[in-house]
RNA sequence: UGGGGCGUCGUCAAGUGGUAAGACACCAGCCUUUGGAGCUGGCAUUCCCAGGUUCGAAUCCUGGCGCCCCAGCCA
C-alpha cells in the first residue's frame, strides 16, 4: 500500500498485449471519448486506457448490456488499450457459474475478446479484507450491531438527516476484534455489519455510513465456504478497479450518487484512483431490459426461455437471427450521452436489415402455399433455372432452381377481385415467376363447401423463358414460387414484437401489453430444394418475405424450422394499412 | 432550502458565443426480374420557458418549469 502523501502508483502488471484495433475516425466524440482523449493528452493515466466490463453473474446479458460492452471494449480498443472482463460476484445468494459461462459466451459472440484478462471480484476477497482492516485501523470503519430495521430507522429519510449509530464510537481495538470474529463466524447472519464512518447527515444517502461487509453464510460459486462475510458492491467495485489498474470505469447513471463513495474509499485508502464515468443506459421501444421483468416472462411461461427468439437477451437475439455486427452497428449509432432515452426499435431493425441485405443469400420459400397448374406446360417436364444468390454480392454466385408444371405461390399473391395497384396475380392478369416464365391466370378452382381457393390454372408464355420476352413487354408483378414436386416441407416461425406498447413499463402491468401475435407458427410451408440441407446457424433472405434463420433448438432430425428474424420493408402492406 | 442528474425535429444525437450536422422514422419522386435494395428531393427561422449580457446566444448570466435517480446487510 502506498504511503500517505505519496502519489499513488498505478499497478504495473496490467499492460498486457494490445487488442490492436484501429482508431475509428469519428467526426465528433461523445463526452466519454472526449474525457479519455483529454486524459491521454495530459498523460493522466500513463497513456494506457484500461476499461472493464463488470457483470454480476446472476442472469443473462441483454441488448442494454450490449451498449455497455461496446463502449467498454470499443473505447479501449480505439486507444490501443485493453478491457477486462470482471465478474462482480460479491453476493453468493444470486450468482451461479452457469450465468458466468453464458455471459462469456455472449460477450464472445458479440465479437469481443478479453484475452487473459478474466477477473473476479472474488479473486480479491483477501485483499479487500485487508483494505477493510486498514479502514478500521484508521478509524474510518466500525462494527455496528444495529439490526437491518434499526439501520433503516437510523438512516433518516430523503429530507431528514440520519442519526449516528450507538456503536459508531467503538475503539479501534474493539472494532478489530469484532471484525475478526465476524470473519471467523462467531456471529449470526445479519447480526452485525462493518460500516464506513462517513456522515449520517449527508444529503447523499450513500454516504450515511454505508455497510461494507455483511455476514452471510452462503456457499460462493467460486470461493465455496471460505468466507461467511462478503464485501458490498460500493466497497468492492472501486477497489477492484483500482487493483486492476482500470483507468476509466464506465457505468450506469444510477451510480452517479455512488461516485462520492467510490472516491471516498480510494481516497481514504490512498490507493490508485480510476475515474468513474456514468452514462445513460439503453432503452429500446417495444421492449424491456429489466432483469426482474425478463425473469417474469420466463417464469410465467410467456416465453419459452431466456433464449426465446422474442427476448431482448443476447441469446434470444442470437437465436432470432440477429448478427453480432448489426448489434454493434446499432450500439455505435445510438451514441452515448447522459440523457434518458428511448431508442426507436426501428433503428435496431434497420441495422439488422442493412447487415443482412448484403450477406444473406436469396432463396424462395412459400409460407402459405396455393397450387398453380400451368396447363400448357408439358407434363413431366422439368427445367432448371439459374437464380442469382445475392444481387448485392456477385461473389455469392448462382444456383439452379427446378421448375415444373405445378408450382406453389403465396396465397396472398392472388386475388380474385383485386383492388387498384395490385400488381400480383389475378384472373386474366400476367405476372412473372421470378427467374422462370410469365404466366397468366385463366381460372380458379375452389372448394365448394368452404369457398377456399384450391388451385389456380394458368398458362405460360414459352417465349418468356428466364423472365423476359423478346417483345419487351413488361409485367408489374414478380412472384416467388417453388416447384410442387421438388419442394421441401418446412415449418416457419413468424416472430413479431413482444409488446404492443412503445414503452411497456410505463405503468407496472407490462404483462398486459404482450403482443398476442408475437409468434405465429406456420406448418406446411414449401421451400425450394436447396434448403433441404439447411442447418442451424444458416440464414437466408426468403425472397419478398424477409430474413430467416434455421432455429437452433427445434430444427432437429431433418425437420426444417425457420425463424423470421425480421421482415423486409413492405410498402404494399404499408399502403394497405393507410387505406384502412 | 435533502442530494445527484437531465431538458436541441416523431426518436436518438452533433453543436462548447458567429448565425441548428448526421441517423432512424415519415413524405414525394426515380429506378427495379424481390411492392426488397439503390438513387434524388422534402422534413427544427429555432434549441423547456421568461428575462438579461452581447454587434451576435442552443451555447454566457438570473429566475422559473418539467422529467429521471437515491432511504438493500442487492449490484
mmCIF file with all atom_site columns, N, CA, C and O in Angstrom, chain A residues 136 141-143 145 166-167 169-181 187 192 194:
data_model
loop_
_atom_site.group_PDB
_atom_site.id
_atom_site.type_symbol
_atom_site.label_atom_id
_atom_site.label_alt_id
_atom_site.label_comp_id
_atom_site.label_asym_id
_atom_site.label_entity_id
_atom_site.label_seq_id
_atom_site.pdbx_PDB_ins_code
_atom_site.Cartn_x
_atom_site.Cartn_y
_atom_site.Cartn_z
_atom_site.occupancy
_atom_site.B_iso_or_equiv
_atom_site.pdbx_formal_charge
_atom_site.auth_seq_id
_atom_site.auth_comp_id
_atom_site.auth_asym_id
_atom_site.auth_atom_id
_atom_site.pdbx_PDB_model_num
ATOM 1  N N  . UNK A 1 136 ? -10.515 0.130   9.384  1.00 0.00 ? 136 UNK A N  1
ATOM 2  C CA . UNK A 1 136 ? -10.821 0.033   10.813 1.00 0.00 ? 136 UNK A CA 1
ATOM 3  C C  . UNK A 1 136 ? -9.675  0.649   11.617 1.00 0.00 ? 136 UNK A C  1
ATOM 4  O O  . UNK A 1 136 ? -9.901  1.458   12.522 1.00 0.00 ? 136 UNK A O  1
ATOM 5  N N  . UNK A 1 141 ? -13.824 2.953   9.849  1.00 0.00 ? 141 UNK A N  1
ATOM 6  C CA . UNK A 1 141 ? -14.884 1.948   9.743  1.00 0.00 ? 141 UNK A CA 1
ATOM 7  C C  . UNK A 1 141 ? -15.130 1.344   11.111 1.00 0.00 ? 141 UNK A C  1
ATOM 8  O O  . UNK A 1 141 ? -14.231 1.307   11.946 1.00 0.00 ? 141 UNK A O  1
ATOM 9  N N  . UNK A 1 142 ? -16.354 0.908   11.357 1.00 0.00 ? 142 UNK A N  1
ATOM 10 C CA . UNK A 1 142 ? -16.692 0.343   12.658 1.00 0.00 ? 142 UNK A CA 1
ATOM 11 C C  . UNK A 1 142 ? -17.684 -0.783  12.518 1.00 0.00 ? 142 UNK A C  1
ATOM 12 O O  . UNK A 1 142 ? -18.436 -0.868  11.539 1.00 0.00 ? 142 UNK A O  1
ATOM 13 N N  . UNK A 1 143 ? -17.671 -1.653  13.506 1.00 0.00 ? 143 UNK A N  1
ATOM 14 C CA . UNK A 1 143 ? -18.636 -2.746  13.531 1.00 0.00 ? 143 UNK A CA 1
ATOM 15 C C  . UNK A 1 143 ? -19.901 -2.233  14.202 1.00 0.00 ? 143 UNK A C  1
ATOM 16 O O  . UNK A 1 143 ? -19.846 -1.623  15.263 1.00 0.00 ? 143 UNK A O  1
ATOM 17 N N  . UNK A 1 145 ? -23.875 -3.035  15.493 1.00 0.00 ? 145 UNK A N  1
ATOM 18 C CA . UNK A 1 145 ? -24.744 -4.138  15.932 1.00 0.00 ? 145 UNK A CA 1
ATOM 19 C C  . UNK A 1 145 ? -26.216 -3.907  15.624 1.00 0.00 ? 145 UNK A C  1
ATOM 20 O O  . UNK A 1 145 ? -27.067 -4.696  16.019 1.00 0.00 ? 145 UNK A O  1
ATOM 21 N N  . UNK A 1 166 ? -25.374 3.907   17.717 1.00 0.00 ? 166 UNK A N  1
ATOM 22 C CA . UNK A 1 166 ? -24.801 3.879   19.064 1.00 0.00 ? 166 UNK A CA 1
ATOM 23 C C  . UNK A 1 166 ? -23.453 3.151   19.095 1.00 0.00 ? 166 UNK A C  1
ATOM 24 O O  . UNK A 1 166 ? -22.704 3.258   20.067 1.00 0.00 ? 166 UNK A O  1
ATOM 25 N N  . UNK A 1 167 ? -23.134 2.406   18.046 1.00 0.00 ? 167 UNK A N  1
ATOM 26 C CA . UNK A 1 167 ? -21.883 1.635   18.014 1.00 0.00 ? 167 UNK A CA 1
ATOM 27 C C  . UNK A 1 167 ? -20.786 2.349   17.234 1.00 0.00 ? 167 UNK A C  1
ATOM 28 O O  . UNK A 1 167 ? -19.730 1.800   16.993 1.00 0.00 ? 167 UNK A O  1
ATOM 29 N N  . UNK A 1 169 ? -18.809 4.727   17.931 1.00 0.00 ? 169 UNK A N  1
ATOM 30 C CA . UNK A 1 169 ? -17.578 5.196   18.575 1.00 0.00 ? 169 UNK A CA 1
ATOM 31 C C  . UNK A 1 169 ? -16.791 4.101   19.283 1.00 0.00 ? 169 UNK A C  1
ATOM 32 O O  . UNK A 1 169 ? -16.037 4.361   20.220 1.00 0.00 ? 169 UNK A O  1
ATOM 33 N N  . UNK A 1 170 ? -17.002 2.890   18.841 1.00 0.00 ? 170 UNK A N  1
ATOM 34 C CA . UNK A 1 170 ? -16.203 1.814   19.422 1.00 0.00 ? 170 UNK A CA 1
ATOM 35 C C  . UNK A 1 170 ? -14.729 2.076   19.139 1.00 0.00 ? 170 UNK A C  1
ATOM 36 O O  . UNK A 1 170 ? -14.371 2.735   18.148 1.00 0.00 ? 170 UNK A O  1
ATOM 37 N N  . UNK A 1 171 ? -13.906 1.535   19.996 1.00 0.00 ? 171 UNK A N  1
ATOM 38 C CA . UNK A 1 171 ? -12.466 1.759   19.804 1.00 0.00 ? 171 UNK A CA 1
ATOM 39 C C  . UNK A 1 171 ? -11.972 0.924   18.631 1.00 0.00 ? 171 UNK A C  1
ATOM 40 O O  . UNK A 1 171 ? -12.603 -0.058  18.230 1.00 0.00 ? 171 UNK A O  1
ATOM 41 N N  . UNK A 1 172 ? -10.835 1.318   18.126 1.00 0.00 ? 172 UNK A N  1
ATOM 42 C CA . UNK A 1 172 ? -10.216 0.573   17.031 1.00 0.00 ? 172 UNK A CA 1
ATOM 43 C C  . UNK A 1 172 ? -9.991  -0.873  17.445 1.00 0.00 ? 172 UNK A C  1
ATOM 44 O O  . UNK A 1 172 ? -10.267 -1.811  16.697 1.00 0.00 ? 172 UNK A O  1
ATOM 45 N N  . UNK A 1 173 ? -9.515  -1.059  18.689 1.00 0.00 ? 173 UNK A N  1
ATOM 46 C CA . UNK A 1 173 ? -9.231  -2.409  19.173 1.00 0.00 ? 173 UNK A CA 1
ATOM 47 C C  . UNK A 1 173 ? -10.489 -3.267  19.178 1.00 0.00 ? 173 UNK A C  1
ATOM 48 O O  . UNK A 1 173 ? -10.496 -4.412  18.733 1.00 0.00 ? 173 UNK A O  1
ATOM 49 N N  . UNK A 1 174 ? -11.564 -2.677  19.683 1.00 0.00 ? 174 UNK A N  1
ATOM 50 C CA . UNK A 1 174 ? -12.819 -3.427  19.751 1.00 0.00 ? 174 UNK A CA 1
ATOM 51 C C  . UNK A 1 174 ? -13.311 -3.757  18.344 1.00 0.00 ? 174 UNK A C  1
ATOM 52 O O  . UNK A 1 174 ? -13.759 -4.870  18.060 1.00 0.00 ? 174 UNK A O  1
ATOM 53 N N  . UNK A 1 175 ? -13.236 -2.761  17.449 1.00 0.00 ? 175 UNK A N  1
ATOM 54 C CA . UNK A 1 175 ? -13.671 -2.978  16.068 1.00 0.00 ? 175 UNK A CA 1
ATOM 55 C C  . UNK A 1 175 ? -12.856 -4.062  15.389 1.00 0.00 ? 175 UNK A C  1
ATOM 56 O O  . UNK A 1 175 ? -13.402 -4.932  14.701 1.00 0.00 ? 175 UNK A O  1
ATOM 57 N N  . UNK A 1 176 ? -11.551 -4.022  15.630 1.00 0.00 ? 176 UNK A N  1
ATOM 58 C CA . UNK A 1 176 ? -10.656 -5.018  15.035 1.00 0.00 ? 176 UNK A CA 1
ATOM 59 C C  . UNK A 1 176 ? -11.030 -6.415  15.529 1.00 0.00 ? 176 UNK A C  1
ATOM 60 O O  . UNK A 1 176 ? -11.132 -7.374  14.756 1.00 0.00 ? 176 UNK A O  1
ATOM 61 N N  . UNK A 1 177 ? -11.252 -6.506  16.815 1.00 0.00 ? 177 UNK A N  1
ATOM 62 C CA . UNK A 1 177 ? -11.621 -7.783  17.427 1.00 0.00 ? 177 UNK A CA 1
ATOM 63 C C  . UNK A 1 177 ? -12.939 -8.292  16.861 1.00 0.00 ? 177 UNK A C  1
ATOM 64 O O  . UNK A 1 177 ? -13.062 -9.435  16.436 1.00 0.00 ? 177 UNK A O  1
ATOM 65 N N  . UNK A 1 178 ? -13.919 -7.393  16.852 1.00 0.00 ? 178 UNK A N  1
ATOM 66 C CA . UNK A 1 178 ? -15.247 -7.780  16.364 1.00 0.00 ? 178 UNK A CA 1
ATOM 67 C C  . UNK A 1 178 ? -15.233 -8.163  14.883 1.00 0.00 ? 178 UNK A C  1
ATOM 68 O O  . UNK A 1 178 ? -15.880 -9.131  14.457 1.00 0.00 ? 178 UNK A O  1
ATOM 69 N N  . UNK A 1 179 ? -14.492 -7.402  14.088 1.00 0.00 ? 179 UNK A N  1
ATOM 70 C CA . UNK A 1 179 ? -14.451 -7.683  12.649 1.00 0.00 ? 179 UNK A CA 1
ATOM 71 C C  . UNK A 1 179 ? -13.778 -9.035  12.397 1.00 0.00 ? 179 UNK A C  1
ATOM 72 O O  . UNK A 1 179 ? -14.222 -9.826  11.561 1.00 0.00 ? 179 UNK A O  1
ATOM 73 N N  . UNK A 1 180 ? -12.711 -9.304  13.172 1.00 0.00 ? 180 UNK A N  1
ATOM 74 C CA . UNK A 1 180 ? -12.048 -10.602 13.061 1.00 0.00 ? 180 UNK A CA 1
ATOM 75 C C  . UNK A 1 180 ? -13.021 -11.719 13.404 1.00 0.00 ? 180 UNK A C  1
ATOM 76 O O  . UNK A 1 180 ? -13.088 -12.742 12.730 1.00 0.00 ? 180 UNK A O  1
ATOM 77 N N  . UNK A 1 181 ? -13.795 -11.472 14.462 1.00 0.00 ? 181 UNK A N  1
ATOM 78 C CA . UNK A 1 181 ? -14.743 -12.519 14.882 1.00 0.00 ? 181 UNK A CA 1
ATOM 79 C C  . UNK A 1 181 ? -15.906 -12.648 13.902 1.00 0.00 ? 181 UNK A C  1
ATOM 80 O O  . UNK A 1 181 ? -16.488 -13.726 13.743 1.00 0.00 ? 181 UNK A O  1
ATOM 81 N N  . UNK A 1 187 ? -20.630 -14.819 14.783 1.00 0.00 ? 187 UNK A N  1
ATOM 82 C CA . UNK A 1 187 ? -21.943 -14.155 14.917 1.00 0.00 ? 187 UNK A CA 1
ATOM 83 C C  . UNK A 1 187 ? -22.923 -14.652 13.853 1.00 0.00 ? 187 UNK A C  1
ATOM 84 O O  . UNK A 1 187 ? -22.538 -15.140 12.802 1.00 0.00 ? 187 UNK A O  1
ATOM 85 N N  . UNK A 1 192 ? -24.372 -8.349  12.697 1.00 0.00 ? 192 UNK A N  1
ATOM 86 C CA . UNK A 1 192 ? -23.514 -7.165  12.687 1.00 0.00 ? 192 UNK A CA 1
ATOM 87 C C  . UNK A 1 192 ? -23.050 -6.854  11.264 1.00 0.00 ? 192 UNK A C  1
ATOM 88 O O  . UNK A 1 192 ? -23.081 -7.721  10.378 1.00 0.00 ? 192 UNK A O  1
ATOM 89 N N  . UNK A 1 194 ? -19.944 -4.347  9.066  1.00 0.00 ? 194 UNK A N  1
ATOM 90 C CA . UNK A 1 194 ? -18.848 -3.383  9.144  1.00 0.00 ? 194 UNK A CA 1
ATOM 91 C C  . UNK A 1 194 ? -19.327 -2.196  8.333  1.00 0.00 ? 194 UNK A C  1
ATOM 92 O O  . UNK A 1 194 ? -19.814 -2.361  7.218  1.00 0.00 ? 194 UNK A O  1
#
